[in-house]
């Protein structure tokens, strides 16, 4: 069974601080996706990383895929209250499976 | 941006009753999925559907569950005889092609009493 462990589970920071969220597994994934989920809504895709070592930037968000494609991180620079939300990582399995394996999520609160 | 639409947003039912959850995929999308999220737990894969048949299902998706696209538009999830542990948020997700961006609906909150 493939598992994705996210840490930390909860993070409360002040506006302007930087933060990193981690997503780790013992399994290799063909790709890893990061989603943001608001209360009462479905997850919304932020980014997909595919290649080991890949780094993608989305404004103040930086996503990295580990060289071995088993882990990923999300770094937010100068966090703003609008970044508050639940961040989920999800791995796409190798071998043709279509299912996504989700982490439990990191609940981020950015205080003004 | 186009949206995946799910109805109803909330469904309350008695244990043992049948429920049908409905999803309207984005119009040019060909791959359809159901996921569920029990309160406080991870989002879990249930089933994938392509070309009018199930392409993959999880252990959760037992004989009590079924999916279909009866009119070529709506994509439905039926739970034949609901159990208390079926209480969860059920998300429909669709995408235009294999491995392309996945779009999630807002979910149906199912409460089994």
XYZ file of N, CA and C in Angstrom, chain A residues 21-102:
246
model
N 6.304 22.870 3.669
C 5.472 21.704 3.940
C 6.097 20.515 3.216
N 6.120 19.377 3.892
C 6.790 18.199 3.348
C 5.804 17.072 3.070
N 6.157 16.302 2.061
C 5.334 15.169 1.650
C 6.295 14.021 1.376
N 6.208 12.959 2.155
C 7.207 11.881 2.077
C 6.564 10.523 1.906
N 7.289 9.658 1.211
C 6.809 8.298 1.002
C 7.996 7.367 0.846
N 7.753 6.081 1.066
C 8.769 5.074 0.760
C 8.582 4.539 -0.658
N 7.503 4.994 -1.312
C 7.187 4.523 -2.664
C 7.596 5.553 -3.702
N 7.856 5.071 -4.902
C 8.156 5.943 -6.032
C 6.855 6.274 -6.758
N 6.690 7.527 -7.123
C 5.511 7.958 -7.863
C 5.909 8.473 -9.237
N 5.033 8.293 -10.210
C 5.316 8.807 -11.546
C 5.165 10.321 -11.580
N 4.326 10.846 -10.723
C 4.205 12.293 -10.586
C 3.644 12.602 -9.210
N 3.816 13.836 -8.803
C 3.269 14.253 -7.528
C 2.549 15.583 -7.736
N 1.385 15.687 -7.172
C 0.563 16.873 -7.357
C 0.311 17.543 -6.012
N 0.210 18.857 -6.053
C -0.161 19.632 -4.874
C -1.504 20.305 -5.130
N -2.378 20.165 -4.145
C -3.710 20.746 -4.216
C -3.916 21.677 -3.024
N -4.847 22.597 -3.219
C -5.315 23.418 -2.110
C -6.820 23.205 -1.994
N -7.279 23.002 -0.770
C -8.691 22.731 -0.553
C -9.255 23.712 0.465
N -10.312 24.401 0.062
C -11.012 25.303 0.972
C -12.156 24.538 1.635
N -12.600 24.976 2.817
C -13.711 24.282 3.505
C -14.944 24.180 2.609
N -15.518 22.983 2.517
C -16.728 22.783 1.732
C -16.516 22.747 0.236
N -15.259 22.694 -0.196
C -14.952 22.661 -1.623
C -14.080 21.460 -1.945
N -13.983 21.164 -3.237
C -13.080 20.114 -3.654
C -11.657 20.619 -3.793
N -10.686 19.715 -3.813
C -9.292 20.131 -4.013
C -9.109 20.809 -5.369
N -8.258 21.817 -5.406
C -7.933 22.527 -6.643
C -6.445 22.340 -6.912
N -6.130 21.867 -8.108
C -4.736 21.577 -8.448
C -3.900 22.859 -8.520
N -2.742 22.828 -7.830
C -1.789 23.944 -7.902
C -0.695 23.634 -8.920
N -0.131 22.438 -8.807
C 0.999 22.101 -9.664
C 1.175 20.594 -9.727
N 1.783 20.132 -10.813
C 2.195 18.733 -10.952
C 3.695 18.712 -11.226
N 4.425 17.899 -10.474
C 5.847 17.701 -10.754
C 6.036 16.258 -11.200
N 6.871 16.099 -12.206
C 6.976 14.805 -12.875
C 8.401 14.237 -12.840
N 9.370 15.111 -13.008
C 10.755 14.665 -13.140
C 11.471 14.759 -11.795
N 12.261 13.737 -11.451
C 13.036 13.774 -10.218
C 13.924 15.002 -10.178
N 13.889 15.732 -9.053
C 14.685 16.941 -8.919
C 14.025 18.191 -9.476
N 12.869 18.023 -10.063
C 12.183 19.163 -10.703
C 11.772 20.208 -9.667
N 11.908 21.463 -10.058
C 11.468 22.587 -9.232
C 10.517 23.437 -10.069
N 9.357 23.736 -9.491
C 8.400 24.617 -10.179
C 8.025 25.760 -9.256
N 7.898 26.936 -9.851
C 7.514 28.120 -9.070
C 6.164 28.635 -9.546
N 5.354 29.015 -8.573
C 4.054 29.601 -8.850
C 3.959 30.819 -7.944
N 4.375 31.976 -8.471
C 4.440 33.222 -7.686
C 5.290 32.991 -6.440
N 4.741 33.044 -5.252
C 5.521 32.894 -4.017
C 5.622 31.424 -3.571
N 5.086 30.515 -4.360
C 5.113 29.105 -4.005
C 6.172 28.395 -4.837
N 7.000 27.591 -4.186
C 8.019 26.804 -4.869
C 7.800 25.339 -4.529
N 7.688 24.523 -5.549
C 7.455 23.096 -5.392
C 8.683 22.345 -5.877
N 9.058 21.315 -5.112
C 10.211 20.515 -5.511
C 9.857 19.033 -5.422
N 10.308 18.279 -6.400
C 10.145 16.826 -6.417
C 11.495 16.224 -6.092
N 11.539 15.264 -5.189
C 12.806 14.665 -4.809
C 13.450 13.907 -5.959
N 14.757 13.785 -5.910
C 15.498 13.102 -6.979
C 14.987 11.688 -7.221
N 14.614 11.006 -6.156
C 14.151 9.624 -6.265
C 12.650 9.529 -6.500
N 11.994 10.655 -6.627
C 10.542 10.743 -6.868
C 9.734 10.049 -5.764
N 10.238 10.180 -4.523
C 9.501 9.636 -3.383
C 8.992 10.741 -2.459
N 9.465 11.954 -2.661
C 9.080 13.001 -1.735
C 9.009 14.341 -2.468
N 8.339 15.270 -1.808
C 8.165 16.591 -2.405
C 8.027 17.616 -1.295
N 8.278 18.858 -1.645
C 8.096 19.931 -0.669
C 7.429 21.119 -1.339
N 6.740 21.873 -0.516
C 6.100 23.124 -0.932
C 6.627 24.224 -0.023
N 7.245 25.219 -0.608
C 7.783 26.332 0.157
C 7.021 27.586 -0.207
N 6.551 28.300 0.801
C 5.862 29.568 0.569
C 6.707 30.690 1.160
N 6.994 31.668 0.337
C 7.793 32.829 0.755
C 6.856 33.976 1.116
N 7.148 34.643 2.204
C 6.375 35.830 2.623
C 4.882 35.529 2.622
N 4.483 34.589 3.455
C 3.089 34.132 3.480
C 2.123 35.277 3.754
N 0.955 35.169 3.137
C -0.095 36.165 3.306
C -1.355 35.485 3.831
N -2.250 36.240 4.475
C -3.491 35.623 4.985
C -4.279 34.879 3.916
N -4.190 35.313 2.683
C -4.870 34.635 1.580
C -4.311 33.264 1.268
N -3.155 32.930 1.843
C -2.572 31.589 1.653
C -3.194 30.577 2.614
N -3.975 31.052 3.567
C -4.609 30.156 4.538
C -5.459 29.111 3.820
N -5.291 27.846 4.223
C -6.056 26.769 3.607
C -5.440 25.426 3.905
N -6.030 24.392 3.337
C -5.529 23.028 3.492
C -4.750 22.662 2.237
N -3.507 22.289 2.404
C -2.649 21.911 1.283
C -2.469 20.391 1.293
N -2.773 19.791 0.153
C -2.711 18.340 0.007
C -1.690 17.955 -1.040
N -0.906 16.928 -0.756
C -0.090 16.349 -1.811
C -0.750 15.040 -2.236
N -0.559 14.678 -3.484
C -1.163 13.463 -4.026
C -0.214 12.865 -5.051
N 0.013 11.573 -4.936
C 0.927 10.898 -5.839
C 0.188 10.046 -6.851
N 0.703 10.083 -8.061
C 0.156 9.244 -9.124
C 1.070 8.027 -9.242
N 0.464 6.840 -9.141
C 1.269 5.621 -9.087
C 1.912 5.318 -10.426
N 2.975 4.544 -10.364
C 3.581 4.025 -11.580
C 2.783 2.827 -12.063
N 3.060 2.358 -13.242
C 2.483 1.109 -13.710
C 1.071 1.228 -14.243
N 0.667 2.430 -14.620
C -0.616 2.560 -15.298
C -1.821 2.784 -14.421
N -1.645 2.709 -13.082
C -2.799 2.978 -12.219
C -3.205 4.439 -12.328
N -4.518 4.679 -12.348
C -5.008 6.046 -12.482
C -5.266 6.716 -11.145
N -5.240 5.937 -10.066
C -5.679 6.518 -8.813
C -4.619 7.443 -8.242
N -5.094 8.463 -7.540
C -4.229 9.339 -6.776
C -4.222 8.881 -5.331
N -3.028 8.868 -4.738
C -2.874 8.582 -3.309
C -2.628 9.911 -2.622
N -3.500 10.266 -1.714
C -3.416 11.570 -1.056
C -2.738 11.481 0.295
